[in-house]
Amino acid sequence: MDDDEQDGDKQETRPRPDFLTKPVLSGELVLLRAVTDQDLPALRPMLEDPEVARLTGSQGEAPDEARLQAWYRTRIGQDDRLDLAVVERATGQCVGEAVLNDWDGPNESCNFRIALAPGAHGRGLGTEATRLICGYGFEKLGLHRISLEVYAFNPRARRAYEKAGFQQEGVLRDALRWDGRWVDAVVMSMLAGDRQRA
Ligand SMILES: CC(C)(COP(=O)(O)OP(=O)(O)OC[C@H]1O[C@@H](n2cnc3c(N)ncnc32)[C@H](O)[C@@H]1OP(=O)(O)O)[C@@H](O)C(=O)NCCC(=O)NCCS
């Protein structure tokens, strides 16, 4: 096979999405924007909350002040993921974070994760934040697929993801051991085309 034929077999690779620009995404209930140092006092209780840790399967210790600050500061400069603070519009308070990470360039896909502070649950904020950041991922970053995993013991998150447009793909059996019990993880995804079809 000559070089021309080989080139013909190559998949077209799109330019890297612009993850460095941190957008401001505004909905009715929440506004998403870059995380700042001023958000850290609001994010800390969320990261230290035992129930949030269980629901996200976070086994380790919450980071100390210095590590937390370093973590969020380095996120700003990363060109392969988007970390945004979720701000409740009614109060102007940061109530959590929403993230597109694990960017897979050739397959134009990302993972999605979100966590809100306990006092912010069950009021529609998570569904709207999910819609906003995923909409940005498809429309501005040109993603083809966004996927996530949610533990079977977290029906509230599953419902929020379904409302935002995610569909269940399958189950990773016994993906997590929590307090000595095995827990399944449900794999969900949304494709760019799903939004056009909806
Ligand atoms: C997951 C999370 C982002 C969802 O955001 P939220 O603002 O709490 O969710 P919303 O209020 O937008 O939607 C929740 C939906 O679940 C429903 N729900 C709540 N508890 C439920 C339960 N036990 N079973 C089924 N549905 C439930 C609510 O009724 C609502 O659906 P509805 O609007 O049709 O009535 C938020 O709860 C959170 O941060 N939780 C802790 C961390 C976490 O679980 N992160 C996700 C890990 S995968």
Coordinates of C-alpha atoms and ligand atoms in Angstrom, one line a residue:
M1 CA 0.0 0.0 0.0
D2 CA 1.5 3.4 -0.9
D3 CA 1.4 6.5 1.3
D4 CA -1.6 8.0 -0.4
E5 CA -3.7 4.9 0.3
Q6 CA -2.5 4.8 3.9
D7 CA -3.5 8.5 4.3
G8 CA -6.9 7.7 2.9
D9 CA -7.4 5.2 5.7
K10 CA -6.5 7.7 8.4
Q11 CA -9.4 9.1 10.4
E12 CA -9.8 12.9 10.2
T13 CA -8.8 14.3 13.6
R14 CA -10.6 17.4 14.7
P15 CA -8.6 20.2 16.4
R16 CA -8.3 20.0 20.2
P17 CA -11.4 21.6 21.8
D18 CA -10.7 24.8 23.7
F19 CA -10.9 23.7 27.3
L20 CA -8.8 26.7 28.5
T21 CA -11.6 29.2 28.0
K22 CA -13.8 28.9 31.1
P23 CA -17.3 29.9 30.1
V24 CA -20.0 31.5 32.2
L25 CA -23.1 29.4 31.6
S26 CA -26.3 30.9 32.9
G27 CA -29.6 29.1 33.6
E28 CA -32.7 29.9 35.6
L29 CA -31.4 28.5 38.9
V30 CA -27.6 28.2 38.6
L31 CA -24.7 29.9 36.9
L32 CA -21.6 27.9 36.1
R33 CA -18.2 29.6 36.0
A34 CA -14.5 29.1 36.7
V35 CA -13.7 28.0 40.3
T36 CA -11.9 30.7 42.3
D37 CA -10.0 30.6 45.6
Q38 CA -13.0 32.3 47.2
D39 CA -15.1 29.2 46.4
L40 CA -12.9 26.8 48.5
P41 CA -14.6 27.5 51.8
A42 CA -17.9 26.5 50.2
L43 CA -16.5 23.4 48.4
R44 CA -14.7 22.1 51.5
P45 CA -17.8 21.0 53.5
M46 CA -19.0 19.2 50.3
L47 CA -15.7 17.3 50.0
E48 CA -15.8 16.4 53.7
D49 CA -19.4 15.3 53.8
P50 CA -19.6 11.5 54.5
E51 CA -22.9 11.1 52.4
V52 CA -21.4 12.9 49.4
A53 CA -18.3 10.7 49.8
R54 CA -20.5 7.6 49.8
L55 CA -22.5 8.7 46.8
T56 CA -19.4 9.5 44.8
G57 CA -17.5 6.4 46.0
S58 CA -14.7 8.6 47.3
Q59 CA -12.7 6.4 49.7
G60 CA -9.8 8.8 50.5
E61 CA -9.4 11.5 53.1
A62 CA -10.5 15.0 52.0
P63 CA -7.5 17.1 51.0
D64 CA -6.0 19.7 53.4
E65 CA -6.2 23.5 52.7
A66 CA -3.0 23.7 50.7
R67 CA -3.7 20.6 48.5
L68 CA -7.2 21.8 47.8
Q69 CA -6.1 25.2 46.7
A70 CA -3.3 23.7 44.5
W71 CA -5.8 21.2 43.0
Y72 CA -8.3 23.9 41.9
R73 CA -5.6 26.3 40.7
T74 CA -4.0 23.7 38.4
R75 CA -7.4 22.8 37.0
I76 CA -7.6 26.4 35.5
G77 CA -4.6 25.8 33.3
Q78 CA -5.5 22.3 32.0
D79 CA -6.3 22.1 28.3
D80 CA -8.0 18.7 28.5
R81 CA -10.8 19.1 31.1
L82 CA -13.3 21.7 32.2
D83 CA -14.0 22.3 35.9
L84 CA -16.7 24.8 36.7
A85 CA -18.2 26.0 40.0
V86 CA -22.0 25.7 40.3
V87 CA -23.4 28.9 41.8
E88 CA -27.0 29.2 43.0
R89 CA -28.3 32.4 41.4
A90 CA -30.7 33.2 44.2
T91 CA -27.9 33.5 46.8
G92 CA -24.8 34.0 44.7
Q93 CA -23.2 31.1 46.7
C94 CA -21.0 28.4 45.2
V95 CA -22.9 25.1 45.9
G96 CA -20.7 22.6 44.1
E97 CA -18.8 21.7 41.0
A98 CA -19.5 20.2 37.5
V99 CA -16.7 18.7 35.5
L100 CA -16.0 17.4 32.0
N101 CA -12.8 15.3 32.3
D102 CA -11.0 12.2 30.8
W103 CA -11.1 13.8 27.4
D104 CA -10.5 11.2 24.6
G105 CA -9.5 13.2 21.5
P106 CA -9.7 10.6 18.7
N107 CA -13.2 9.6 20.0
E108 CA -14.3 13.1 20.8
S109 CA -15.6 12.1 24.2
C110 CA -15.5 13.1 27.9
N111 CA -16.5 11.8 31.2
F112 CA -18.9 13.9 33.3
R113 CA -19.0 14.3 37.1
I114 CA -20.9 16.6 39.4
A115 CA -21.3 17.0 43.2
L116 CA -23.3 19.6 45.1
A117 CA -23.2 20.5 48.8
P118 CA -25.8 18.6 50.9
G119 CA -28.0 21.8 51.4
A120 CA -28.3 22.2 47.7
H121 CA -29.7 18.7 46.8
G122 CA -33.2 18.0 45.5
R123 CA -34.1 21.5 44.2
G124 CA -33.4 21.1 40.5
L125 CA -29.9 22.7 40.6
G126 CA -28.0 19.5 39.6
T127 CA -30.3 18.8 36.6
E128 CA -29.9 22.3 35.3
A129 CA -26.1 22.4 35.9
T130 CA -25.8 19.0 34.1
R131 CA -27.8 20.4 31.1
L132 CA -25.7 23.5 31.0
I133 CA -22.2 22.0 31.0
C134 CA -23.2 19.1 28.7
G135 CA -24.8 21.5 26.3
Y136 CA -21.6 23.5 26.2
G137 CA -19.6 20.2 25.7
F138 CA -21.6 19.3 22.7
E139 CA -22.2 22.8 21.2
K140 CA -18.9 24.6 21.9
L141 CA -16.4 21.9 22.5
G142 CA -17.7 19.7 19.7
L143 CA -17.9 16.5 21.8
H144 CA -19.6 13.5 20.3
R145 CA -20.2 11.6 23.5
I146 CA -20.3 12.3 27.2
S147 CA -20.5 9.4 29.7
L148 CA -20.7 8.8 33.4
E149 CA -21.0 6.1 36.0
V150 CA -23.4 6.3 38.9
Y151 CA -23.7 3.9 41.8
A152 CA -26.9 1.8 42.1
F153 CA -27.5 3.3 45.6
N154 CA -27.9 6.8 44.1
P155 CA -31.3 7.0 42.5
R156 CA -31.5 10.8 42.9
A157 CA -28.4 11.2 40.7
R158 CA -29.7 8.7 38.1
R159 CA -33.0 10.6 37.9
A160 CA -31.2 14.0 37.5
Y161 CA -29.0 12.5 34.7
E162 CA -32.1 11.1 32.9
K163 CA -33.9 14.4 33.1
A164 CA -30.8 16.0 31.6
G165 CA -30.8 13.6 28.7
F166 CA -28.5 10.7 29.7
Q167 CA -29.5 7.1 28.8
Q168 CA -28.5 4.0 30.7
E169 CA -26.1 1.8 28.7
G170 CA -25.3 -1.0 31.1
V171 CA -24.2 -2.1 34.5
L172 CA -20.7 -2.7 35.9
R173 CA -21.4 -5.3 38.5
D174 CA -19.8 -5.0 41.9
A175 CA -17.8 -2.0 40.8
L176 CA -17.5 -0.5 44.3
R177 CA -17.0 -2.0 47.7
W178 CA -18.5 0.3 50.3
D179 CA -18.6 -0.6 54.0
G180 CA -18.0 -4.2 53.0
R181 CA -20.9 -4.4 50.5
W182 CA -20.5 -4.7 46.8
V183 CA -22.3 -2.0 44.7
D184 CA -23.1 -2.0 41.0
A185 CA -22.2 1.1 38.9
V186 CA -24.6 2.1 36.1
V187 CA -23.0 3.4 32.9
M188 CA -24.9 6.3 31.3
S189 CA -24.2 8.4 28.2
M190 CA -25.5 11.1 26.0
L191 CA -24.5 11.6 22.4
A192 CA -24.5 14.8 20.4
G193 CA -27.2 13.2 18.1
D194 CA -29.5 12.5 21.1
R195 CA -30.0 16.2 21.6
Q196 CA -30.9 16.7 18.0
R197 CA -33.3 13.8 18.1
A198 CA -35.0 14.9 21.4
Ligands
LIG1 C1 -26.6 14.1 42.1 C2 -26.9 15.6 42.2 C3 -25.9 16.4 41.4 C4 -28.3 15.8 41.6 O1 -28.6 17.1 41.7 P1 -29.9 17.6 42.5 O2 -30.0 19.1 42.4 O3 -29.9 17.0 43.9 O4 -31.1 16.8 41.7 P2 -32.4 17.5 41.1 O5 -33.2 18.2 42.2 O6 -32.1 18.3 39.9 O7 -33.2 16.2 40.6 C5 -33.4 15.1 41.4 C6 -34.5 14.2 40.9 O8 -34.3 12.9 41.6 C7 -35.6 12.6 42.2 N1 -35.2 11.8 43.4 C8 -34.8 12.3 44.6 N2 -34.6 11.2 45.4 C9 -34.9 10.1 44.7 C10 -35.0 8.7 45.0 N3 -34.6 8.3 46.2 N4 -35.4 7.9 44.0 C11 -35.7 8.3 42.8 N5 -35.7 9.6 42.5 C12 -35.3 10.5 43.4 C13 -36.2 14.0 42.5 O9 -37.6 13.9 42.8 C14 -35.9 14.7 41.2 O10 -36.6 14.2 40.1 P3 -38.0 15.0 39.7 O11 -37.6 16.4 39.3 O12 -38.5 14.2 38.5 O13 -38.9 15.0 40.9 C15 -26.9 16.0 43.7 O14 -27.9 15.4 44.4 C16 -25.5 15.7 44.4 O15 -24.6 16.4 44.2 N6 -25.5 14.6 45.2 C17 -24.3 14.2 46.0 C18 -23.1 13.8 45.1 C19 -23.6 12.9 44.0 O16 -24.4 12.0 44.2 N7 -23.0 13.1 42.8 C20 -23.2 12.2 41.7 C21 -22.3 11.0 41.7 S1 -22.6 10.0 40.3

